[in-house]
PDB file of C-alpha atoms in Angstrom:
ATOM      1  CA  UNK A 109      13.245  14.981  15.818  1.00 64.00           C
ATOM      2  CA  UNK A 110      10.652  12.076  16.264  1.00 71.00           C
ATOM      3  CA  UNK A 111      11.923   8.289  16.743  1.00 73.00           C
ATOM      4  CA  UNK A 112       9.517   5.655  15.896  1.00 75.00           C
ATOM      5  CA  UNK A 113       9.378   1.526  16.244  1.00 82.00           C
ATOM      6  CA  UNK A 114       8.591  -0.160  13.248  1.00 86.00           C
ATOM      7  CA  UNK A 115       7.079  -3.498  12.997  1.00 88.00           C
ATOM      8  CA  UNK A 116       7.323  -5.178  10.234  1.00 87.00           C
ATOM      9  CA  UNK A 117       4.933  -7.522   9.718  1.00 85.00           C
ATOM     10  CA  UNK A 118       5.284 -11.110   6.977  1.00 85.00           C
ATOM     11  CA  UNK A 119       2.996 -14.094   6.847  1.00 82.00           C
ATOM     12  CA  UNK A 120       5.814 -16.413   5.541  1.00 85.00           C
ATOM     13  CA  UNK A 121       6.948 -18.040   8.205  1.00 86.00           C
ATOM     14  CA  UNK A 122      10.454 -18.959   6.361  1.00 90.00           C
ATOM     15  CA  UNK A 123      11.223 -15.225   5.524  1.00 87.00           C
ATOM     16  CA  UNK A 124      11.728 -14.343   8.992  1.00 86.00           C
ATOM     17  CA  UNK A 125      13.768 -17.151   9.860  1.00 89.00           C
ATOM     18  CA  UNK A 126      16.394 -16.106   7.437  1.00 92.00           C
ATOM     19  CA  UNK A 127      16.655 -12.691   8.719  1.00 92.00           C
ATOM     20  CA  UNK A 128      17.029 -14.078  12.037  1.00 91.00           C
ATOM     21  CA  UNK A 129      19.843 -15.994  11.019  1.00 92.00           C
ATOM     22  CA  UNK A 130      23.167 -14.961   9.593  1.00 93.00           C
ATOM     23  CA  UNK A 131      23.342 -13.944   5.963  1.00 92.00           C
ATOM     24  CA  UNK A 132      26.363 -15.969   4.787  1.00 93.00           C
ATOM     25  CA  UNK A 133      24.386 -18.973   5.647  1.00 92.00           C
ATOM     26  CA  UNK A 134      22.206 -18.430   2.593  1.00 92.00           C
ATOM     27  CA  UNK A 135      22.889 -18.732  -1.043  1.00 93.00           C
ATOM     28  CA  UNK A 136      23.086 -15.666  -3.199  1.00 93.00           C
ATOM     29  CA  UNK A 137      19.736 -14.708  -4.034  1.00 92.00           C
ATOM     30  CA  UNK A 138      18.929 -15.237  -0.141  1.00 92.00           C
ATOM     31  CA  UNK A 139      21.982 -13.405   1.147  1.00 94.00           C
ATOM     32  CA  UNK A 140      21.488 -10.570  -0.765  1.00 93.00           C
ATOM     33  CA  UNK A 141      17.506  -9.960  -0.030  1.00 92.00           C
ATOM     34  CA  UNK A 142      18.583 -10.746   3.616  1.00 93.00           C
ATOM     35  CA  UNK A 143      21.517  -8.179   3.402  1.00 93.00           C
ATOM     36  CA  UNK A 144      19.042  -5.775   2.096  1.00 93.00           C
ATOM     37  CA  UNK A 145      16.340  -5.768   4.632  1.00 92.00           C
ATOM     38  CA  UNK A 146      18.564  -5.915   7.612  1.00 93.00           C
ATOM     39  CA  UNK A 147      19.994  -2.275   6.214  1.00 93.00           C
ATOM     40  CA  UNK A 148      16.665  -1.113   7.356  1.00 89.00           C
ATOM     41  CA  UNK A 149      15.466  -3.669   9.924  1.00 91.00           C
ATOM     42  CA  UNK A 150      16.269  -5.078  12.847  1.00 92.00           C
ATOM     43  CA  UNK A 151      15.483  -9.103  13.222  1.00 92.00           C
ATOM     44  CA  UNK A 152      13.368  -8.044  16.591  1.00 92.00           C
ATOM     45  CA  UNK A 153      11.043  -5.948  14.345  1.00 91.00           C
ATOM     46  CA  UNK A 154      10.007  -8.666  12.603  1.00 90.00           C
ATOM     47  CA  UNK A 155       6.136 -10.217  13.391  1.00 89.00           C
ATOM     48  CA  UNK A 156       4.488 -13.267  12.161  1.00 87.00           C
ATOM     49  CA  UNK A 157       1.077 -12.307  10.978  1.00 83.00           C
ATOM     50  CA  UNK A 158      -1.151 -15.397   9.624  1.00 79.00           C
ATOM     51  CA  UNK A 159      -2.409 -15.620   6.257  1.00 72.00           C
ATOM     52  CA  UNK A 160      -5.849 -15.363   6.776  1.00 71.00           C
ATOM     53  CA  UNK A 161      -5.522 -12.084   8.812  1.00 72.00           C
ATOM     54  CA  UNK A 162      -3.434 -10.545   5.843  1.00 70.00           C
ATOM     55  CA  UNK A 163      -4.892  -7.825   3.619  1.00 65.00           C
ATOM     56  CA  UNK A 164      -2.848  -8.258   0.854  1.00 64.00           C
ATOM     57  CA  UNK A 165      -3.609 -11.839   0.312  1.00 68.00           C
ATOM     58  CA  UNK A 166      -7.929 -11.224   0.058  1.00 64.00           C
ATOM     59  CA  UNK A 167      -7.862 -10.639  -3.722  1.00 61.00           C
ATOM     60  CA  UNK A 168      -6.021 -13.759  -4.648  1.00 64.00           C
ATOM     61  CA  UNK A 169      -7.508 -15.857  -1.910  1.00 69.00           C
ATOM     62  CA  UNK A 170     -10.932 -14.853  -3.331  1.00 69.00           C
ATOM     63  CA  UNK A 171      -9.456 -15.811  -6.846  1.00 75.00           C
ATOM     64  CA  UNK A 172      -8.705 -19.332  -6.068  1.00 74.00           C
ATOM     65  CA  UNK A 173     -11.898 -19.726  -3.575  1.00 75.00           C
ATOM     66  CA  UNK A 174     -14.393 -18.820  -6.789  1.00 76.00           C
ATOM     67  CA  UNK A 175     -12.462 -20.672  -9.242  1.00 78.00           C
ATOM     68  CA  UNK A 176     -12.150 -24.153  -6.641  1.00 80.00           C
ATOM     69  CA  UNK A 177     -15.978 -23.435  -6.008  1.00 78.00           C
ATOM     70  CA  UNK A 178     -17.054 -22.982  -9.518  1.00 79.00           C
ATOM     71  CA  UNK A 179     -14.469 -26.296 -10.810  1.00 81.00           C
ATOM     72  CA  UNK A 180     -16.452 -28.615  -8.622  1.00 81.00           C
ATOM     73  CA  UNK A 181     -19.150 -27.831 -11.050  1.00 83.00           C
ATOM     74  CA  UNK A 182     -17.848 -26.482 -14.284  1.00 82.00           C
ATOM     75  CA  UNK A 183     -14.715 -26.135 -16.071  1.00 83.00           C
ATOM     76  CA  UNK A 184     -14.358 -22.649 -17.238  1.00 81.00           C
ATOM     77  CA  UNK A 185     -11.064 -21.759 -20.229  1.00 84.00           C
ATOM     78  CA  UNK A 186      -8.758 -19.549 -18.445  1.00 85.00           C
ATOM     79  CA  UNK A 187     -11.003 -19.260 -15.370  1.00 82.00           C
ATOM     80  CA  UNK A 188      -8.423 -17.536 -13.047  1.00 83.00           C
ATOM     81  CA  UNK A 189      -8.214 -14.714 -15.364  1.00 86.00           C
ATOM     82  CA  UNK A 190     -12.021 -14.387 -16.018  1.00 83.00           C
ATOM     83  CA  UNK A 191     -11.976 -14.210 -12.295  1.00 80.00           C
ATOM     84  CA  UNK A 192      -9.549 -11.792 -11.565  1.00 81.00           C
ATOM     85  CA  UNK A 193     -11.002  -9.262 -14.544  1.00 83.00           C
ATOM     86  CA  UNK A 194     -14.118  -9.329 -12.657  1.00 80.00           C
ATOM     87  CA  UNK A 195     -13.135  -8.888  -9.122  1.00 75.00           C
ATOM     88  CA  UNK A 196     -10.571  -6.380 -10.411  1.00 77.00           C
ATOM     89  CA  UNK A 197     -14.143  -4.628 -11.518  1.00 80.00           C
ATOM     90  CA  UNK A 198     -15.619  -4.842  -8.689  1.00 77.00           C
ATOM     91  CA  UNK A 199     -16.915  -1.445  -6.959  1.00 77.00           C
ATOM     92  CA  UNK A 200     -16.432  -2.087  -2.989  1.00 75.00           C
ATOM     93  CA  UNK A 201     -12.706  -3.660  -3.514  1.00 72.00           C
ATOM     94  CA  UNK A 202     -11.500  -0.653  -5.986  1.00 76.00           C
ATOM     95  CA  UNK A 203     -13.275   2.118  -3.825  1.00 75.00           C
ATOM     96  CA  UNK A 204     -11.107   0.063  -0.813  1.00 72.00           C
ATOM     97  CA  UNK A 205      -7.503   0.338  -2.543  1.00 74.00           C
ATOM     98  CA  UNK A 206      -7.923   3.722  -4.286  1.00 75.00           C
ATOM     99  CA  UNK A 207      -5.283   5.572  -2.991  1.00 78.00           C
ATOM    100  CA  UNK A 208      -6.601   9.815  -1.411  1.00 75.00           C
ATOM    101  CA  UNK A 209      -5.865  12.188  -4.002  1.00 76.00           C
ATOM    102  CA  UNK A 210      -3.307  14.913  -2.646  1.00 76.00           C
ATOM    103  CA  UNK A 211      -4.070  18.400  -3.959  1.00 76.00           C
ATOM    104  CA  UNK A 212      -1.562  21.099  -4.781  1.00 79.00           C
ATOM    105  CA  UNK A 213      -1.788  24.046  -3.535  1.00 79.00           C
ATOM    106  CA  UNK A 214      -0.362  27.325  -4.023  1.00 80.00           C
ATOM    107  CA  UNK A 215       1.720  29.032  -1.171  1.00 82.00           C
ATOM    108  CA  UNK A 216       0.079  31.915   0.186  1.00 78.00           C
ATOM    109  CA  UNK A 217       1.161  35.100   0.316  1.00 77.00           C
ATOM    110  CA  UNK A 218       3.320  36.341   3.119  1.00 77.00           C
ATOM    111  CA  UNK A 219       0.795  38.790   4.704  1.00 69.00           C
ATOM    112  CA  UNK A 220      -1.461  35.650   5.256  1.00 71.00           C
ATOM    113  CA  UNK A 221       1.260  33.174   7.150  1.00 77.00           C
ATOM    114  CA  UNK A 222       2.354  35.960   9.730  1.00 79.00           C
ATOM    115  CA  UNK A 223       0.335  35.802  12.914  1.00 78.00           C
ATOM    116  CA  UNK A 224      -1.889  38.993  13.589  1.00 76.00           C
ATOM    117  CA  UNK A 225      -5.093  40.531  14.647  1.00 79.00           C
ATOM    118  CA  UNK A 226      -8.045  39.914  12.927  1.00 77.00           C
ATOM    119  CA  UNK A 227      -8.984  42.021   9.735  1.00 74.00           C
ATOM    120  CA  UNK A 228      -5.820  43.354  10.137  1.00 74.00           C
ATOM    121  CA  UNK A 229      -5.866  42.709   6.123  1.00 68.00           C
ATOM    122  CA  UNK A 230      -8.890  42.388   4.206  1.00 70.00           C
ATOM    123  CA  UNK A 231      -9.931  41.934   0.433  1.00 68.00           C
ATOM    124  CA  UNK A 232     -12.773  42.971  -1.662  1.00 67.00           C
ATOM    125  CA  UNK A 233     -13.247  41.037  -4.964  1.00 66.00           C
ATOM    126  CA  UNK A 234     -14.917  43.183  -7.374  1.00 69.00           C
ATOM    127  CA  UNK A 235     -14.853  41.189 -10.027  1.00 67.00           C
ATOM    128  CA  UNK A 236     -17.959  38.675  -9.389  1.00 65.00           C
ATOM    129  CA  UNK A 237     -18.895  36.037 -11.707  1.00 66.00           C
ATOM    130  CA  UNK A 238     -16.911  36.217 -15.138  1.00 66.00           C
ATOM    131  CA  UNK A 239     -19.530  35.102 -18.049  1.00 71.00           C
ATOM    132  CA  UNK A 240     -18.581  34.483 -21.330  1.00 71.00           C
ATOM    133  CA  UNK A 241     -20.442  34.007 -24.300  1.00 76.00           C
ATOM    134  CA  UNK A 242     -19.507  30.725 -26.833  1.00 68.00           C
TER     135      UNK A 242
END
C-alpha cells in the first residue's frame, strides 16, 4: 500500500484560519464546513496560494478585466454575461479544461494475460474487409 502527503492548496486567506482554529469557535455554517474538511485534512496540509497564481480564478478574472476595460468606454446591457458566453467559446480555454476521454476496453482473453514465449499462440483472420452494399 502507497501513503501520500496531500497539500491542499486555498487562496482565501480566512478559510485556512478557521481550520486552524477550533471548530466550536465558529457559528454553524462555519463549524460544520470546518468539521467536514478536517475529516479529511490535517490543518498542516493546508497552503496559501495567491490569487493571481490560481488557475481556477483566470476565467472570472478575465471576465471582470474585459468588462472594467470595455466600461471605461462603453456601457454594454448585461455585459458580464456577453462576456462570459464568449470566453466560454473560446477555442484555447475549452481545448485547456476538456477533460481526456477514458476508453473502455474489453478484457482479454486468458491465453493473452499469462506470461509465455512468443507465438506461443497465434491468429489468422480470414475474414478481411466486410463490404456491404446499401
Amino acid at each position: 500500500m502507497y501513503s501520500y502527503t496531500v497539500i491542499v492548496w486555498s487562496d482565501s486567506t480566512v478559510a485556512p484560519s478557521w481550520i486552524k482554529r477550533d471548530p466550536n469557535r465558529w457559528k454553524t455554517f462555519v463549524f460544520n464546513r470546518t468539521t467536514e474538511i478536517l475529516q479529511y485534512t490535517t490543518p498542516a496540509q493546508w497552503r496559501l496560494c495567491s490569487g493571481t497564481d490560481n488557475p481556477a480564478d483566470h476565467l472570472t478574472r478575465g471576465v471582470r478585466i474585459v468588462l472594467s476595460d470595455l466600461r471605461s468606454t462603453v456601457w454594454i446591457l448585461k455585459g458580464s454575461q456577453a462576456i462570459k458566453q464568449v470566453l466560454h467559446k473560446c477555442l484555447p480555454c475549452r481545448l485547456s479544461k476538456a477533460k481526456c476521454g477514458k476508453q473502455i476496453e474489453a478484457p482479454l482473453p486468458s491465453d493473452r494475460v499469462v506470461p509465455s514465449a512468443p507465438f506461443t499462440t497465434t491468429v489468422i483472420d480470414f475474414a478481411g474487409p466486410v463490404y456491404i452494399r446499401c
